Structure formats: C-alpha cells, structure tokens
Short mmCIF file of C-alpha atoms in Angstrom, two decimals:
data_model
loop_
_atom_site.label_atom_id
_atom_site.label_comp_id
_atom_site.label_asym_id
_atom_site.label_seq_id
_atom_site.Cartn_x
_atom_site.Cartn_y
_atom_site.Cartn_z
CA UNK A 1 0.00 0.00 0.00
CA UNK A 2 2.99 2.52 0.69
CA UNK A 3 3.93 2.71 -3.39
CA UNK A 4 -0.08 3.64 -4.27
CA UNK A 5 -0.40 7.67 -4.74
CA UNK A 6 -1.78 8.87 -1.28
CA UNK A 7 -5.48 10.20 -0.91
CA UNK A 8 -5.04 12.74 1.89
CA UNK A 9 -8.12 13.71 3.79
CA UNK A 10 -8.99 16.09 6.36
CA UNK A 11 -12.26 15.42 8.17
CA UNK A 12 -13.91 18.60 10.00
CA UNK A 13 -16.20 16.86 12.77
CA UNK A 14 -15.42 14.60 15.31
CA UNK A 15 -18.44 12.72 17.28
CA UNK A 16 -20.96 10.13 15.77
CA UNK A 17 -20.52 10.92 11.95
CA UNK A 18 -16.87 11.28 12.28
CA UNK A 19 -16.21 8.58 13.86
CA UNK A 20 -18.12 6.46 11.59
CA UNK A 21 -15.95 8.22 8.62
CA UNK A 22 -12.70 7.58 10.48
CA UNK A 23 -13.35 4.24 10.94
CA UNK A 24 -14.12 4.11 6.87
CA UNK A 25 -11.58 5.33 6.00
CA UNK A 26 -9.05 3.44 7.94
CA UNK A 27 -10.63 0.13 7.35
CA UNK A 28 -11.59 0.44 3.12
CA UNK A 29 -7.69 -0.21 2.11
CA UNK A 30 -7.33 -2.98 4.78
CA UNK A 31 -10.19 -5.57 2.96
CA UNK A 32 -10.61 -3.07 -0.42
CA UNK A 33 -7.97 -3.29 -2.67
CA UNK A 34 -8.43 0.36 -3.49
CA UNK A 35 -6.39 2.49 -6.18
CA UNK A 36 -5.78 5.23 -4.02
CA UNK A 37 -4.47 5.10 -0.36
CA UNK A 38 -6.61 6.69 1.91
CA UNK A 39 -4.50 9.03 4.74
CA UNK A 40 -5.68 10.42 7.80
CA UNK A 41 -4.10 13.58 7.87
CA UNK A 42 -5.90 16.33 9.82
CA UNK A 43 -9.65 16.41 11.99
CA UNK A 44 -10.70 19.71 12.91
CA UNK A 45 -13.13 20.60 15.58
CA UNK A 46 -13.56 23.81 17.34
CA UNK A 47 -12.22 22.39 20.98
CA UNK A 48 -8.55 22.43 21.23
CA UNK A 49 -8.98 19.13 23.91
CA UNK A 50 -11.66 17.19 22.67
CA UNK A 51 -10.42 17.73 18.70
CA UNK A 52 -6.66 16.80 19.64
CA UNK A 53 -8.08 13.61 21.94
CA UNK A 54 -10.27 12.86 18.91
CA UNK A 55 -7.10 12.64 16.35
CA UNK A 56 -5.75 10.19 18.81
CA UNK A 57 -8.52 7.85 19.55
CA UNK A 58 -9.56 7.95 15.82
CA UNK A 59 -6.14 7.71 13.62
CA UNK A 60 -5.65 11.02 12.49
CA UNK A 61 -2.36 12.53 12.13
CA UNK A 62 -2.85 15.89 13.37
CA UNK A 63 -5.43 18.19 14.65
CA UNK A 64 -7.07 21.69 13.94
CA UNK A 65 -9.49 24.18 15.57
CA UNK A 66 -10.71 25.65 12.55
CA UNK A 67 -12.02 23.72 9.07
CA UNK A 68 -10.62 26.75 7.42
CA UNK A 69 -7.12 25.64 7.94
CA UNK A 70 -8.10 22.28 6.08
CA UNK A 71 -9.23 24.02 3.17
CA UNK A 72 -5.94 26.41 2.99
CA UNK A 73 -3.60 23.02 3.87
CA UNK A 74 -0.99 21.95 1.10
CA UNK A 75 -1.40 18.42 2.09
CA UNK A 76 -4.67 17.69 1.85
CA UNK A 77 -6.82 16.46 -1.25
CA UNK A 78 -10.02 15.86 -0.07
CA UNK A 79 -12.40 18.23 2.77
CA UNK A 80 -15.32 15.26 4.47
CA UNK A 81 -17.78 16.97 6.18
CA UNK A 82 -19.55 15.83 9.44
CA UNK A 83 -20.52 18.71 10.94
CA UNK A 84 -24.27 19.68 11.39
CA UNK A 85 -26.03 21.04 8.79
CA UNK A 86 -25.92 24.72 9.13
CA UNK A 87 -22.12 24.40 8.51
CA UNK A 88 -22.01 22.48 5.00
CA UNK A 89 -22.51 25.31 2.78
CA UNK A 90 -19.53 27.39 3.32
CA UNK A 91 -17.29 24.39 4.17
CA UNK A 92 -18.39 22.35 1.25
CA UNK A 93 -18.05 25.71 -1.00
CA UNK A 94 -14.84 26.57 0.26
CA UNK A 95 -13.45 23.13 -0.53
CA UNK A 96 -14.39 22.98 -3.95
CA UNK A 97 -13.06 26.28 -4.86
CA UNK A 98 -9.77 25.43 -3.04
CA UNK A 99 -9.55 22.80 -5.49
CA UNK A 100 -10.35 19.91 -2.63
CA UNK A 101 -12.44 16.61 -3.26
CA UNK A 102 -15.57 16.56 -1.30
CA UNK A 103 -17.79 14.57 0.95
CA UNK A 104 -20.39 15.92 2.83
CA UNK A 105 -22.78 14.15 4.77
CA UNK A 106 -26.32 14.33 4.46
CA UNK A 107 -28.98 15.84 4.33
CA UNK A 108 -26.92 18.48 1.57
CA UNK A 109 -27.88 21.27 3.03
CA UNK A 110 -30.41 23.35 5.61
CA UNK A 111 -32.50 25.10 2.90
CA UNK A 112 -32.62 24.46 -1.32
CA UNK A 113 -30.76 27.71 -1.71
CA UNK A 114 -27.85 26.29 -0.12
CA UNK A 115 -28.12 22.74 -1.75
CA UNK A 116 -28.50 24.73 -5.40
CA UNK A 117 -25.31 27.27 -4.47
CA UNK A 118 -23.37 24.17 -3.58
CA UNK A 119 -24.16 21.82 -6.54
CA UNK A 120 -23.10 25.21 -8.41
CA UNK A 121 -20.00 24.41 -6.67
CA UNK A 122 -19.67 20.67 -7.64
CA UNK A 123 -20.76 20.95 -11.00
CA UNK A 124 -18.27 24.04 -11.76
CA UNK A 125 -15.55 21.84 -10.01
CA UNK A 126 -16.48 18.93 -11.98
CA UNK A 127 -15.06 20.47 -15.55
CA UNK A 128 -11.45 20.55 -13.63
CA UNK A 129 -11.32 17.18 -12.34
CA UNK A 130 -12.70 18.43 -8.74
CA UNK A 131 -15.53 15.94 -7.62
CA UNK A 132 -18.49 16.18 -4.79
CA UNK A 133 -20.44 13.35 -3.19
CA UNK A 134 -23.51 13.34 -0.70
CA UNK A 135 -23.09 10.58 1.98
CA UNK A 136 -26.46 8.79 1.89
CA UNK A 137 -24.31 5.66 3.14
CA UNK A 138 -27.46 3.11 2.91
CA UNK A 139 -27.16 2.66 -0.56
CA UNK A 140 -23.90 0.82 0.27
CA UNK A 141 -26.02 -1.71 2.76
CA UNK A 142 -25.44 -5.24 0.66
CA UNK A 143 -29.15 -5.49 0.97
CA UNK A 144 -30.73 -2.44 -0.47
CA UNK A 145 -27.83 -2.96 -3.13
CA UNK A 146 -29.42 -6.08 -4.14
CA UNK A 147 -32.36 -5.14 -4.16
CA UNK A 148 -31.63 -2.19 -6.57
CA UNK A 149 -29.96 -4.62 -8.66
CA UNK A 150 -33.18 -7.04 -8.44
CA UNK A 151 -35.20 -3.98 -9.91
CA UNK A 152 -33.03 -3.17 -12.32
CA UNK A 153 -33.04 -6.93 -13.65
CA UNK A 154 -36.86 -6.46 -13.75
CA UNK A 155 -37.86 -9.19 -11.40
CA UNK A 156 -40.38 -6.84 -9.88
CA UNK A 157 -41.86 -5.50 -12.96
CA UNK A 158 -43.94 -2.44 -12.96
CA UNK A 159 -42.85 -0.79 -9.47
CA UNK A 160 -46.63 0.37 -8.41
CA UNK A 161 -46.36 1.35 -4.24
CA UNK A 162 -43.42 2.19 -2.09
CA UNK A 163 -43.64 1.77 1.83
CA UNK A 164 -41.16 3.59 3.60
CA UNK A 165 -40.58 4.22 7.43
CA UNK A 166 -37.61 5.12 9.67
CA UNK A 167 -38.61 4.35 13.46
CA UNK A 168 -36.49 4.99 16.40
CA UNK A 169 -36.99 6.02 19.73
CA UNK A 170 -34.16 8.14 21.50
CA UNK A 171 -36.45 11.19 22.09
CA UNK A 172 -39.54 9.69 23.88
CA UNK A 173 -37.99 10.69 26.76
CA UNK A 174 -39.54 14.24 27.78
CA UNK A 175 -37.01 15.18 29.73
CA UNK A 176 -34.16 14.20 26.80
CA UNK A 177 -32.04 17.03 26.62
CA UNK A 178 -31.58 19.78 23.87
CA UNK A 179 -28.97 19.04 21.09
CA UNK A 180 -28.27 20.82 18.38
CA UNK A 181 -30.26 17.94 16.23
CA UNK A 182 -33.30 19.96 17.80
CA UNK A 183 -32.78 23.17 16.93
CA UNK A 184 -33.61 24.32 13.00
CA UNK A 185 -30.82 26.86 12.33
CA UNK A 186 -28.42 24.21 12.68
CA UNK A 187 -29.99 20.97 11.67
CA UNK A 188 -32.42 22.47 8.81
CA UNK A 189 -35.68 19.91 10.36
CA UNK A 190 -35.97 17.44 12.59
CA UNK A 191 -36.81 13.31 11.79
CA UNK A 192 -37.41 14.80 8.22
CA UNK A 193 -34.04 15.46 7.65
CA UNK A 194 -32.10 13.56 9.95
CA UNK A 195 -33.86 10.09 9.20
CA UNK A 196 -36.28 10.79 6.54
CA UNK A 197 -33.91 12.24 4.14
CA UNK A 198 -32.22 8.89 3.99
CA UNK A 199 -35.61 7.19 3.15
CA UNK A 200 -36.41 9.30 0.31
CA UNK A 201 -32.81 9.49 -1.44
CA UNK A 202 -33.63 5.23 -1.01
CA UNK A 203 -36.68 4.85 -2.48
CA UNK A 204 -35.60 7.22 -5.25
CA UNK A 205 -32.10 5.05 -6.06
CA UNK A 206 -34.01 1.65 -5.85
CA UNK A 207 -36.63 2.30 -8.23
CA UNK A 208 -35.25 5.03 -10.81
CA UNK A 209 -37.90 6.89 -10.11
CA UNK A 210 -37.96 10.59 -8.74
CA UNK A 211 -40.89 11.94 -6.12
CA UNK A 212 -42.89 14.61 -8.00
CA UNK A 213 -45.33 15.51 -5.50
CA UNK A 214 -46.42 14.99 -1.94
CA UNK A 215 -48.92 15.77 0.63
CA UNK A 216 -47.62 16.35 4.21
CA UNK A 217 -48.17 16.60 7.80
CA UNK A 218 -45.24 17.49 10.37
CA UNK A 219 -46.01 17.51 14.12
CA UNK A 220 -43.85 18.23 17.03
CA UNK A 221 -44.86 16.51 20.53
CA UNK A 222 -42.63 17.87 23.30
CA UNK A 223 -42.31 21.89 22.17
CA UNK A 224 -39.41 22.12 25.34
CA UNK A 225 -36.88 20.50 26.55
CA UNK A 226 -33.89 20.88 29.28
CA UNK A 227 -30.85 23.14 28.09
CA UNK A 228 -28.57 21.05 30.28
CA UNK A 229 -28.31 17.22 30.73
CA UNK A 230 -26.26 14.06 30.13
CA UNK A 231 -26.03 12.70 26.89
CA UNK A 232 -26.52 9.45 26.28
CA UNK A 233 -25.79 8.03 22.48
CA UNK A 234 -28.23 10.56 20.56
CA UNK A 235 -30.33 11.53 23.43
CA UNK A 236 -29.67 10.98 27.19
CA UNK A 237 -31.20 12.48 30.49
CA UNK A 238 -32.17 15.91 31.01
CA UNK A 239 -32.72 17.52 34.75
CA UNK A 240 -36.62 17.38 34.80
CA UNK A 241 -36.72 20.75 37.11
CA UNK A 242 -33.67 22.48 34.37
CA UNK A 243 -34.22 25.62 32.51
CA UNK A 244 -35.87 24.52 29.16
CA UNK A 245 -35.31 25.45 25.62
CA UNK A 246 -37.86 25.48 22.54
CA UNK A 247 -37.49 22.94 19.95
CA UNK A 248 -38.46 24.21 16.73
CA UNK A 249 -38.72 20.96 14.27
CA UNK A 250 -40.46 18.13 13.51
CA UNK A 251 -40.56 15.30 16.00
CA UNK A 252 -42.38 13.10 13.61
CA UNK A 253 -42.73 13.67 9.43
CA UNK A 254 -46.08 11.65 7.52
CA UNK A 255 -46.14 12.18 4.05
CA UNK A 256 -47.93 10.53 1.03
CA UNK A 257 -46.08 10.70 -2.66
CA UNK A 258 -46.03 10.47 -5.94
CA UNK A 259 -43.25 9.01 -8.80
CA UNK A 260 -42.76 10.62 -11.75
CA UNK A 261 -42.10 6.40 -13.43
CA UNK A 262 -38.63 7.27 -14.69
CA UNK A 263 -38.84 5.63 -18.36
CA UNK A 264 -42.17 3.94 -17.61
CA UNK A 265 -45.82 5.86 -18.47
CA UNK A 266 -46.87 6.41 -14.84
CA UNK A 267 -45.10 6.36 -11.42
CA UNK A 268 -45.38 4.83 -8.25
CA UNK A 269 -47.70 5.86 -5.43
CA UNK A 270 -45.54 6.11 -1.75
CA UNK A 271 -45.74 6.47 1.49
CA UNK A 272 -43.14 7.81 4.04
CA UNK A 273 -42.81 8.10 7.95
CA UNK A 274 -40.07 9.10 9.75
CA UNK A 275 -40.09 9.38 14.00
CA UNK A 276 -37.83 9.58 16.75
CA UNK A 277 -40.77 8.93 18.90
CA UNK A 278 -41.82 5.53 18.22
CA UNK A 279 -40.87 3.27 21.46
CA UNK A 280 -38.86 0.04 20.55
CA UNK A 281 -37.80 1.03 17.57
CA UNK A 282 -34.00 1.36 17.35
CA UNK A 283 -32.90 2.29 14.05
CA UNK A 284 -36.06 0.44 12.24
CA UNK A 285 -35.29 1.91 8.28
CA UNK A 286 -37.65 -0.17 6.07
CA UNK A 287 -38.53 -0.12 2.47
CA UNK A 288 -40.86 -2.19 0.65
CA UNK A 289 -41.80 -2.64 -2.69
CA UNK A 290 -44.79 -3.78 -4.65
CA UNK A 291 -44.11 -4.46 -8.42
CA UNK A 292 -46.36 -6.10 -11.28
CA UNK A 293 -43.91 -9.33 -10.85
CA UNK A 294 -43.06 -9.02 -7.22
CA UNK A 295 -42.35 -7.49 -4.05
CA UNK A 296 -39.22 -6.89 -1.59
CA UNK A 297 -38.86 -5.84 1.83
CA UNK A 298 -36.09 -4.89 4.11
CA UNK A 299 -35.40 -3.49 7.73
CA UNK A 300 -32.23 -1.97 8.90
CA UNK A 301 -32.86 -3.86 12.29
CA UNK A 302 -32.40 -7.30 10.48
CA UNK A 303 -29.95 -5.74 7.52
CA UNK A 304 -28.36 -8.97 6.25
CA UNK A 305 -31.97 -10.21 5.16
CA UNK A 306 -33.69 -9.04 1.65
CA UNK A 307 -37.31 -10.50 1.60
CA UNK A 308 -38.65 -11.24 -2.33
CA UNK A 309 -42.01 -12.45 -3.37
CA UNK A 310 -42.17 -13.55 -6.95
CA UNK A 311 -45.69 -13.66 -8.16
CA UNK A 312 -43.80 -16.52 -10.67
CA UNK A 313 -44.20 -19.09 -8.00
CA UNK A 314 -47.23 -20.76 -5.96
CA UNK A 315 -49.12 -17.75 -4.67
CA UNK A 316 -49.01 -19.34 -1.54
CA UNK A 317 -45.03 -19.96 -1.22
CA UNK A 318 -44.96 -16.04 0.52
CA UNK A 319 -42.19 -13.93 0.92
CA UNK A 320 -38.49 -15.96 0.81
CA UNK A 321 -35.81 -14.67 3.00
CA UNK A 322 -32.49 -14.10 1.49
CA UNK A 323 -29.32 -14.35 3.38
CA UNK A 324 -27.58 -11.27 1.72
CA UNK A 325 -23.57 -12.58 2.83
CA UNK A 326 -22.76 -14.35 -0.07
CA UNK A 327 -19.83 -13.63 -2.52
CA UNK A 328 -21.74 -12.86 -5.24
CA UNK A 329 -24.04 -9.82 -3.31
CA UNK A 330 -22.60 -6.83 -3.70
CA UNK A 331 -19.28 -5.53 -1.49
CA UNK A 332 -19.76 -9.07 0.48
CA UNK A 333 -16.78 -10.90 -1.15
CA UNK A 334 -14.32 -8.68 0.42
CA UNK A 335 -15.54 -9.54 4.20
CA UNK A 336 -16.68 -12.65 5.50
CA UNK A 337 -17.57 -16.39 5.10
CA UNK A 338 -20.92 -16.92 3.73
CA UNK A 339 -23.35 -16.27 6.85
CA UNK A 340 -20.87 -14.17 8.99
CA UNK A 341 -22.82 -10.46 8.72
CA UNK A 342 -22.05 -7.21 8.19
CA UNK A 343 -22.93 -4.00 10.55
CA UNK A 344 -23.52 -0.36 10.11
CA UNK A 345 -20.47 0.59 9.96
CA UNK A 346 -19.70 -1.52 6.73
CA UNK A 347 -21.95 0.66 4.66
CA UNK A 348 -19.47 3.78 5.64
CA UNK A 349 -16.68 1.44 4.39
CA UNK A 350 -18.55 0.65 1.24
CA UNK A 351 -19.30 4.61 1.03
CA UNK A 352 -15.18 5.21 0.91
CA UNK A 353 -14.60 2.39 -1.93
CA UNK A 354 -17.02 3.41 -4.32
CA UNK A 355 -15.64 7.10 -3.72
CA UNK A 356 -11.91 6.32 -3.68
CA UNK A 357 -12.78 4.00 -7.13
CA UNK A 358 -14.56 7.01 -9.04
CA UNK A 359 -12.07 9.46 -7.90
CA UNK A 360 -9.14 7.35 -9.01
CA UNK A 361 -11.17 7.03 -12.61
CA UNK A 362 -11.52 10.88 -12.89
CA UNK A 363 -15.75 10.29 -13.07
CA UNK A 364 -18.52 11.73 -10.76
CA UNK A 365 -18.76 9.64 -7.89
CA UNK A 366 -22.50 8.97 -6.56
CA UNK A 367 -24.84 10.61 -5.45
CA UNK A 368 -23.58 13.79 -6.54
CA UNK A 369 -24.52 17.19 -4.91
CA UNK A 370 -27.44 17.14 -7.59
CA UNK A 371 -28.73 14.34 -6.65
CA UNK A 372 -28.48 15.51 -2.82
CA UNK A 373 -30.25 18.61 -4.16
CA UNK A 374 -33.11 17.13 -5.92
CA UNK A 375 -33.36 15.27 -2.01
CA UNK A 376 -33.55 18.62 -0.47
CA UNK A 377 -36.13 19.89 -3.04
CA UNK A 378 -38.41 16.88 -1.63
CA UNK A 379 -37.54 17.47 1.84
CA UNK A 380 -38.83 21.55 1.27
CA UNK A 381 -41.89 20.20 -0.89
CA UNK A 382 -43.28 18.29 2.33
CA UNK A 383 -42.28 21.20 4.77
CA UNK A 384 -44.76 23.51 2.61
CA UNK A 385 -47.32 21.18 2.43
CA UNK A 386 -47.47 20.37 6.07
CA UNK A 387 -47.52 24.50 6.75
CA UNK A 388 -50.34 24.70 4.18
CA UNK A 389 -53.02 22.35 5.49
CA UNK A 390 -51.30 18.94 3.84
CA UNK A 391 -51.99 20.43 0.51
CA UNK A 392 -50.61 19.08 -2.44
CA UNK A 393 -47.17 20.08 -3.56
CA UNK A 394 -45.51 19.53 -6.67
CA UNK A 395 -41.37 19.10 -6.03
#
C-alpha cells in the first residue's frame, strides 16, 4: 500500500458521523484493494482538547481548531464533512473552490438555496477534475444494493407502491435534553431530515424513479426541553426541574407521494414516515416494494436479510428470505464467510470504496450534490405542504 499515490483527507467533525468516517476510511484499504491510499491527515473541531483527543482515539495525524485551515492546507486532497447542517454550505463551498475533493454528509444542506449554491459548486468543479459526493451511506447496505440490482433486472416488474418508514426512539424521553439535532438553524428539520432524508434518497435510487409531489403533515410533541443534561448516544437524560429550551422541528414527518415512473408511463404511489418517537424502535429503516412481478422488503434492524415475493411461483409460497452474505451480493466478497454479517459501519466502508474507485477514474462519484439537491427539493416540498393544510405540492 505505501507505493499507491496517497489520498489525503482532512475530516472537520469529530463525534458520531466522524467517527463512523474515520473508521471508513481506515478500514476500506485494509479488505478493499483500493487504487488510491486513503491518509488520515488532519480532523478539525472547534475544541482544542476534545479535537486533539479525537485525532488520537480515531487515527488522524494531526489536529485543527478551525475547518478553514483544512481548506488552505498543502497536504490535503479531499475536505469530508460531518458537521451539522448549518455548517455544510460554506465548508463544502470553500473546498471545492480550493480545489479539494468533497464529501459531505447528508442531508446536503439546511434550505434548497444552499443545496443549489453548492451543486453550483460541484458541478463548476467537476469540468477541472474536482468531484463532490452526498453521503447517503445506505445505498452501500449489501441489501438495499441487491435489491436495486433485483429492480433493475426487472424481477419486480412495474414498481406500483413504495412503503417507507424510519422508526427509532431516542427522544420519547420528555425530559431528553436539547442538542443541536433539535434546533432548525443548525440541523435544517428534525426526523425529516435527519432520518427521513435517507428514506427518500432510497426509495428514489431503488426504483429510478424521482418523487414529484407529496402531501404532508409534520407535528412536534414535546415543544421544550432541558438546556442542560447528560447525553446518552443521541439523546440521554435531562434535569426534569432544568431551565428549558424550545425545539423548533419536527418530532415526527407523515407524508404521502407520488413518482414521476422514470422511463415507464406512470409512477409509483408512496408512502413515508419518519419518527424519533416511536418506542422500541432502534434504528427500524424499512422499504418495501410492490411491483407487477413481485415485491421486496427490508429493515435496517435485520440488515443482512432481503425479503422477495415472486408472483412466478405458488401464490401461496410467501415472501423468501435471502441471506444477503454471499460472494456474489454486492461488497460481500471482500468480508466474510458466507453467513458471517455485516454491521452499520460496513456501509461507511462501502461509502469510501465506491468514492476512492470514481475518484481514481476521474468520473462523478455517486450521489452527486445534484442528486443531494433534488433530495432537499423533496424534503422543502413536504415542509410547505405540512404548513399549508397537507396540501398538495408539486417538487
């Protein structure tokens, strides 16, 4: 790996998301035989402790305070972005113009404006060799990648409904405390973006299709919360009797849609749901999908299983349960025996191959900033609709 031309990356963001991209990137070259070698050369983070304890604990060679000094660095080629969403823009922008690869995790952006100024960005980069990606990491989940390649094969025919939800259940807790997750000028919305946003940019990918229009309803359920508390993974434990803060998004996003059928005559029919409030659900992301030939189903909580029904065999043979951890499903070859599965953090690994591969081939790696915009258009469509009454609203 030492004789490969280096891929030097500087990573501004250090808790949940950056630790999922350290561990990415240090991992892809190790089971990946990859054309590029990924370096960890610089985290930034605005605490001078917590940043430089971060490089340590997570591989990086040095440390800074400000994501500026990434972008104005010598030895770095590409700027990843973990940061919450209010920050993307102008790092992501910055990048680009400096001449630096980019990832930037998703959603894109806190508003379409910003998603449009920075796909301005990518695209103008793009004609000098300069690519963007959006980090929607579950299309690398050997799964859903199956199952996209099932629909592309046609073994579902005519894709007619799509059933999407994201369930899990960190903020039931009333007394959770504020993060910045909860608060609109730096997260853009709430379960919408955060977990919903993944669902859409999904169910998009899988069937080919694009959402055209949608009908909405957003509600909130606790409007306050504690300023102060432990945290605990996502949430934790807030003092009860604390001074409390507003939270201004969505605690929970409903929202029917339509498909705009891609290269077929007419598009799907969907619907989406997306909570942090729905007890015993951990990280429940499910997709289904009903097709003229058949149907699959998936859920993050069981994520080496693909469920098919082909309408081929005995109508009363039901769904069949695929083991996806054999050599032939996609990114499994490179891991484990057949049977010995994968985790979340594989999909961030997968994320880093298909990135380092398209960088090393000079082609737009995917999904671009365009595609993340198109995902942000949808994510504004059903944040007017819910404000107007769930009327309909074209995207």
């Amino acid at each position: 790996m030492t004789d490969m031309k280096p891929l030097r990356v500087g990573m501004a963001g250090y808790a949940f998301m950056g630790a999922a991209h350290s561990h990415a990137w240090r991992t892809a070259p190790r089971f990946f035989d990859l054309p590029l070698q990924p370096q960890l050369t610089a985290v930034a983070g605005r605490n001078a402790d917590g940043v430089r304890a971060a490089a340590g604990k997570l591989g990086w060679e040095s440390a800074e305070t400000d994501w500026r000094r990434l972008v104005e660095r010598d030895d770095i080629d590409l700027i990843d972005i973990c940061t919450p969403g209010d920050t993307h823009a102008e790092i992501a922008i910055a990048a680009l113009e400096a001449g630096k690869h980019v990832l930037c995790e998703k959603p894109l952006a806190n508003s379409v404006n910003e998603a449009e100024r920075m796909t301005a960005a990518a695209e103008a980069a793009a004609k000098h060799g300069v690519f963007a990606m959006c980090g929607f990491s579950y299309r690398r989940t050997p799964a859903l990648a199956l199952a996209r390649r099932m629909v592309e094969e046609g073994r579902l025919g005519t894709i007619r409904h799509v059933r999407a939800q994201y369930l899990q259940d960190w903020l039931t807790d009333e007394n959770a405390p504020m993060t910045w997750r909860l608060d609109k000028s730096k997260s853009g919305s709430g379960s919408l973006g955060d977990i919903g946003a993944h669902s859409i940019d999904a169910a998009q990918w899988l069937t080919g299709q694009k959402i055209s229009g949608v009908s909405a309803l957003l509600e909130t359920f606790v409007p306050e919360r504690p300023l102060a508390g432990d945290l605990v993974g996502l949430g934790g434990q807030g003092g009860a009797d604390a001074p409390r803060g507003a939270v201004t998004v969505d605690d929970a996003a409903i929202f029917s849609a339509r498909f705009d059928g891609g290269d077929a005559s007419a598009g799907a029919v969907g619907v989406f749901e997306a909570t942090r409030y729905a007890l015993g659900r951990k990280n429940a992301m499910r997709l289904e999908l009903n097709g003229t030939k058949g149907s699959l189903a998936f859920d993050f909580e069981d994520m080496n299983v693909l469920s098919f029904y082909d309408a081929a065999e005995s109508p009363d043979a039901g769904f069949r349960r695929i083991l996806v951890t054999e050599p032939e499903h996609p990114y499994v070859g490179k891991w484990w025996p057949t049977g010995h599965g994968l985790g979340y953090e594989h999909g961030f690994t997968h994320q880093v191959v298909d990135l380092v591969n398209a960088l090393a081939e000079q082609r737009q790696p995917e999904p671009s900033f365009a595609d993340a915009l198109q995902v942000q258009q949808v994510l504004a469509a059903v944040e007017s609709s819910a404000v107007n009454s769930s009327q309909w609203q074209k995207v």
